[in-house]
Amino acid sequence: MRIDILTVLPELLESPLNYSIVKRARDKKLVEINVINLRDFTTDKYKSVDDYPFGGGAVMVMMIEPVYKAIEKLKSEREYDEIIYTSPDGERLNQKMANKLSMMNNIIILAGHYKGVDHRIREHLITREISIGDYVLSGGELPAAIITDAIVRLIPGAISDEQSALYDSFQDDLLAPPVYTRPSTFKSWKVPDILLSGNTPEIDKWRHEQSEERTKRLRPGLNSGD
Ligand code: SAM
C-alpha cells in the first residue's frame, strides 16, 4: 500500500510516522508513506502556499495551485483509490472506515492548514473528507498521522498474530477486555485469578464476557451502529 500525505508542514509528521508499528510496517515494505511538501509545488519566490480569503478576513487560505499541481503529478504516476481531505466537517473516522481504507492500494491525504483549503479543491479533486472528531485543530497534519496509523496497523503483517488487531476495541463492535502484566499482585491490587489459571478456553470466555460487559456499560450504542 502507498500513502502520500500532502502538507505545508512536513516536520509535524516526522515523529508520528517514524516509530512503533508504523515504522516497522514501513521497514518491512508493507506500506510506503511519502510526506510531500506543498511548498515544492509553488512558483512563488517566497514559497507561499497561502493567501488572503476573498470576502475579507485575517486568516489565510491554502491556495489552489500548489495543491492542484501536487495531486495532478501524483495522479499522472498511478491511480488513487481515494484522495482524502482532513476536515472537521468530514465523515467521522471510525474502525470500519479504517478497515476499508487499509484494503486500498494508493491513497492521498491532504492535510489542511490555516483557515482550510480553497473550496474548489474540495469540490473538484477530493473524493472523501474525514474528521477525527468534533473539535478544531490547528492543522490536518495530526489528523493525517492518526488516519495513517489507524490504517497501517490493520495491514496484514504490520502487527503479529498475538497482538492481532482483531482483538482491539471496535472490531466486532466490542470494546477490548482489560489487560494486565507482572507483578500479579501490587500492594493489595490483584490480577483476576482466571488470567493466572493457564486455562485458555476459560480465559477466552472471560475476555469475551468482559468485552461484552464493558461495551454494554461504556458504549451501549456500539452494537446498534450509533
Ligand atoms: N475553518 C475550519 C473549520 O472551521 O472547519 C477549520 C480550519 S483548521 C484551523 C485547519 C485545518 O486543520 C483544517 O482545514 C483541517 O484540514 C484540519 N483539521 C482541524 N480540525 C480537524 C479535525 N477535527 N479533523 C480533521 N482535520 C482537522
mmCIF file of C-alpha atoms in Angstrom, residues 12-13 16 86 111 132 137-148:
data_model
loop_
_atom_site.group_PDB
_atom_site.id
_atom_site.type_symbol
_atom_site.label_atom_id
_atom_site.label_comp_id
_atom_site.label_asym_id
_atom_site.label_seq_id
_atom_site.Cartn_x
_atom_site.Cartn_y
_atom_site.Cartn_z
ATOM 1 C CA LEU A 12 4.903 17.846 12.066
ATOM 2 C CA LEU A 13 4.599 14.372 10.560
ATOM 3 C CA PRO A 16 4.370 10.107 14.434
ATOM 4 C CA THR A 86 -8.818 16.076 6.592
ATOM 5 C CA ALA A 111 -3.684 17.964 5.376
ATOM 6 C CA ILE A 132 -11.056 12.804 13.585
ATOM 7 C CA LEU A 137 -7.097 21.560 15.484
ATOM 8 C CA SER A 138 -4.569 23.986 14.043
ATOM 9 C CA GLY A 139 -3.818 21.787 11.060
ATOM 10 C CA GLY A 140 -4.578 18.477 9.351
ATOM 11 C CA GLU A 141 -1.113 17.007 9.970
ATOM 12 C CA LEU A 142 -2.034 15.256 13.229
ATOM 13 C CA PRO A 143 -5.344 14.003 11.755
ATOM 14 C CA ALA A 144 -3.375 12.706 8.715
ATOM 15 C CA ALA A 145 -0.991 10.889 11.078
ATOM 16 C CA ILE A 146 -3.916 9.452 13.045
ATOM 17 C CA ILE A 147 -5.693 8.240 9.911
ATOM 18 C CA THR A 148 -2.419 6.711 8.663
#
